[in-house]
Short mmCIF file of C-alpha atoms in Angstrom, two decimals:
data_model
loop_
_atom_site.label_atom_id
_atom_site.label_comp_id
_atom_site.label_asym_id
_atom_site.label_seq_id
_atom_site.Cartn_x
_atom_site.Cartn_y
_atom_site.Cartn_z
CA MET A 20 -7.63 -3.93 -40.96
CA LEU A 21 -5.26 -4.95 -38.16
CA GLU A 22 -4.12 -8.01 -40.11
CA LYS A 23 -2.61 -5.95 -42.94
CA HIS A 24 -0.49 -3.97 -40.45
CA MET A 25 0.85 -6.92 -38.42
CA ASP A 26 4.11 -7.34 -40.36
CA GLY A 27 4.90 -3.68 -39.75
CA LEU A 28 4.01 -4.06 -36.09
CA PHE A 29 6.27 -7.14 -35.77
CA THR A 30 9.17 -5.20 -37.33
CA ARG A 31 8.50 -2.38 -34.90
CA LEU A 32 8.35 -4.87 -32.02
CA GLU A 33 11.72 -6.36 -32.94
CA HIS A 34 13.24 -2.88 -32.73
CA THR A 35 11.40 -1.82 -29.59
CA SER A 36 13.39 -1.25 -26.46
CA PRO A 37 13.00 -4.07 -23.92
CA ASP A 38 12.01 -1.34 -21.46
CA ASN A 39 8.94 -0.38 -23.53
CA GLU A 40 6.64 -2.93 -21.96
CA GLU A 41 3.42 -1.18 -23.07
CA GLU A 42 4.29 -1.27 -26.77
CA GLN A 43 5.49 -4.89 -26.59
CA SER A 44 2.33 -5.89 -24.76
CA VAL A 45 -0.07 -4.29 -27.24
CA ILE A 46 1.66 -5.82 -30.27
CA ALA A 47 1.80 -9.26 -28.64
CA MET A 48 -1.89 -9.07 -27.72
CA ALA A 49 -2.78 -7.97 -31.26
CA ALA A 50 -0.93 -11.00 -32.64
CA SER A 51 -2.77 -13.25 -30.19
CA TRP A 52 -6.11 -11.76 -31.24
CA LEU A 53 -5.32 -12.62 -34.86
CA GLY A 54 -4.06 -16.10 -33.97
CA ARG A 55 -0.55 -15.32 -35.17
CA ALA A 56 2.69 -16.23 -33.45
CA CYS A 57 4.50 -13.25 -32.03
CA PRO A 58 8.25 -13.08 -32.75
CA VAL A 59 9.00 -11.65 -29.32
CA ILE A 60 7.47 -12.73 -26.02
CA PRO A 61 7.14 -9.64 -23.87
CA HIS A 62 8.59 -9.77 -20.38
CA TYR A 63 5.99 -8.44 -17.99
CA GLN A 64 6.82 -6.92 -14.65
CA THR A 65 4.32 -7.97 -12.04
CA ALA A 66 3.18 -5.60 -9.38
CA ILE A 67 0.73 -6.57 -6.70
CA SER A 68 -1.03 -3.57 -5.26
CA LYS A 69 -2.08 -3.32 -1.64
CA PRO A 70 -5.81 -3.10 -2.59
CA GLN A 71 -5.42 -6.25 -4.70
CA THR A 72 -3.79 -8.09 -1.78
CA VAL A 73 -6.48 -6.96 0.67
CA PHE A 74 -9.21 -7.97 -1.78
CA ARG A 75 -7.64 -11.40 -2.40
CA ASP A 76 -7.35 -12.00 1.34
CA GLN A 77 -10.98 -10.95 1.95
CA LEU A 78 -12.22 -13.12 -0.93
CA GLN A 79 -10.23 -16.09 0.39
CA SER A 80 -11.59 -15.64 3.91
CA CYS A 81 -15.18 -15.54 2.58
CA ILE A 82 -14.68 -18.67 0.43
CA PRO A 83 -11.84 -20.63 2.10
CA SER A 84 -11.95 -23.50 -0.41
CA LEU A 85 -11.60 -21.16 -3.41
CA LYS A 86 -8.41 -21.66 -5.43
CA ILE A 87 -6.99 -18.22 -6.31
CA GLU A 88 -3.95 -17.67 -8.52
CA GLU A 89 -2.35 -14.24 -8.44
CA GLU A 90 -0.54 -12.48 -11.30
CA LYS A 91 -1.17 -15.50 -13.53
CA SER A 92 0.61 -15.37 -16.91
CA MET A 93 -1.30 -16.74 -19.86
CA ASP A 94 0.39 -17.03 -23.25
CA SER A 95 1.35 -13.58 -24.54
CA LEU A 96 -1.08 -11.69 -22.30
CA PRO A 97 0.03 -9.48 -19.47
CA PRO A 98 -0.47 -11.27 -16.15
CA VAL A 99 -4.03 -11.46 -14.83
CA ASP A 100 -4.44 -10.01 -11.34
CA LEU A 101 -6.48 -12.90 -9.93
CA VAL A 102 -7.63 -16.11 -11.58
CA LEU A 103 -10.15 -18.57 -10.22
CA PRO A 104 -9.04 -21.51 -12.37
CA ASP A 105 -11.74 -23.93 -11.22
CA HIS A 106 -14.39 -21.47 -12.43
CA ASN A 107 -12.72 -19.88 -15.50
CA ILE A 108 -13.00 -16.46 -13.89
CA ALA A 109 -10.39 -13.74 -14.34
CA ILE A 110 -10.51 -10.78 -11.97
CA GLU A 111 -8.82 -7.56 -12.98
CA VAL A 112 -8.34 -4.81 -10.40
CA GLN A 113 -8.28 -1.72 -12.60
CA GLY A 114 -6.23 1.23 -11.38
CA PRO A 115 -6.40 4.66 -13.02
CA PHE A 116 -3.78 3.74 -15.65
CA HIS A 117 -6.34 1.35 -17.22
CA TYR A 118 -8.52 4.36 -18.10
CA VAL A 119 -8.12 7.24 -20.51
CA GLY A 120 -7.11 10.20 -18.38
CA GLY A 121 -7.49 8.09 -15.22
CA ASP A 122 -11.20 8.99 -15.08
CA PHE A 123 -12.49 5.46 -14.21
CA LYS A 124 -14.99 5.79 -17.08
CA THR A 125 -13.31 5.11 -20.43
CA ARG A 126 -10.96 2.13 -20.54
CA ASN A 127 -7.85 2.44 -22.68
CA GLY A 128 -7.16 0.32 -25.76
CA SER A 129 -4.70 -2.13 -24.23
CA THR A 130 -7.09 -2.84 -21.34
CA LEU A 131 -9.99 -3.44 -23.76
CA LEU A 132 -7.82 -5.75 -25.88
CA LYS A 133 -6.68 -7.76 -22.86
CA ILE A 134 -10.27 -8.17 -21.63
CA ALA A 135 -11.41 -9.23 -25.11
CA LEU A 136 -8.59 -11.81 -25.34
CA LEU A 137 -9.44 -13.24 -21.93
CA LYS A 138 -13.08 -13.61 -22.96
CA LYS A 139 -12.04 -15.15 -26.28
CA SER A 140 -9.98 -17.65 -24.25
CA GLY A 141 -13.10 -18.71 -22.36
CA PHE A 142 -12.78 -16.65 -19.20
CA GLU A 143 -15.55 -14.74 -17.53
CA VAL A 144 -13.90 -11.42 -16.72
CA ILE A 145 -14.77 -9.39 -13.67
CA GLU A 146 -13.33 -5.88 -13.70
CA ILE A 147 -13.13 -4.05 -10.40
CA PRO A 148 -12.15 -0.37 -10.42
CA VAL A 149 -9.66 0.01 -7.58
CA TYR A 150 -11.68 2.77 -5.89
CA LYS A 151 -14.34 0.12 -5.06
CA LEU A 152 -11.74 -1.60 -2.88
CA TRP A 153 -11.14 1.51 -0.82
CA ASN A 154 -14.62 1.22 0.69
CA LYS A 155 -15.58 -1.85 2.76
CA ASP A 156 -19.24 -1.83 1.60
CA LEU A 157 -18.27 -1.61 -2.07
CA MET A 158 -15.65 -4.36 -1.57
CA LYS A 159 -18.28 -6.57 0.07
CA ARG A 160 -20.55 -6.08 -2.97
CA CYS A 161 -17.71 -7.17 -5.27
CA ILE A 162 -17.08 -10.26 -3.16
CA ASP A 163 -20.83 -11.05 -3.08
CA GLN A 164 -20.91 -10.80 -6.90
CA ILE A 165 -18.03 -13.30 -7.14
CA LYS A 166 -19.62 -15.62 -4.56
CA THR A 167 -22.82 -15.68 -6.62
CA ARG A 168 -20.90 -16.57 -9.77
CA VAL A 169 -18.83 -19.24 -8.04
CA TYR A 170 -21.87 -20.89 -6.44
CA THR A 171 -23.85 -20.63 -9.68
CA HIS A 172 -20.98 -22.37 -11.47
CA HIS A 173 -21.02 -25.16 -8.85
CA ARG A 174 -24.79 -25.69 -9.35
CA VAL A 175 -24.47 -25.73 -13.17
CA MET A 176 -21.63 -28.27 -12.99
CA ALA A 177 -23.62 -30.46 -10.58
CA LEU A 178 -26.68 -30.41 -12.87
CA HIS A 179 -24.50 -31.24 -15.86
CA HIS A 180 -22.99 -34.14 -13.90
CA LEU A 181 -26.49 -35.47 -13.10
CA LYS A 182 -27.59 -35.19 -16.74
CA GLU A 183 -24.55 -37.26 -17.72
CA GLY A 184 -25.72 -40.04 -15.41
CA GLY A 185 -23.55 -39.21 -12.41
CA GLN A 186 -24.68 -39.27 -8.84
CA MET A 187 -24.58 -36.37 -6.48
CA ARG A 188 -22.20 -36.69 -3.57
CA HIS A 189 -23.35 -35.14 -0.35
CA THR A 190 -20.61 -33.49 1.62
#
């Protein structure tokens, strides 16, 4: 269904104001979903929220060796809030504008499309509603969830290495 409308969307994109970031983003993501080249690469403004910064700092202090990339651009997707590249994990801090009516229940279409594209690209996506970062106990639960995934990934990679005939290094 989307495929038959792409040419019309591309024409619309070419005539879209450079200031209309939302429309450019949705059309570019739709093209990416279909595996088609987009005639215009949207320019995304990056904004790092205070809760995102506090969360990143807390996560880094809990796992000092963790490589964290912030506002990482990937192809035609809007920047990802936090990426753990060594673990193929994308973390999205979702403010109210990611939800229909800002209700923190029903995600809007562009958010759903971005999440689907990240998963299609091989990322595990962790979505954190921003209100969970306003409470230290809820933030700790989010960090514990990420720690579990990171450490599980390490164990899986180590087992794979052993199956391939490698030796474990003790550090």
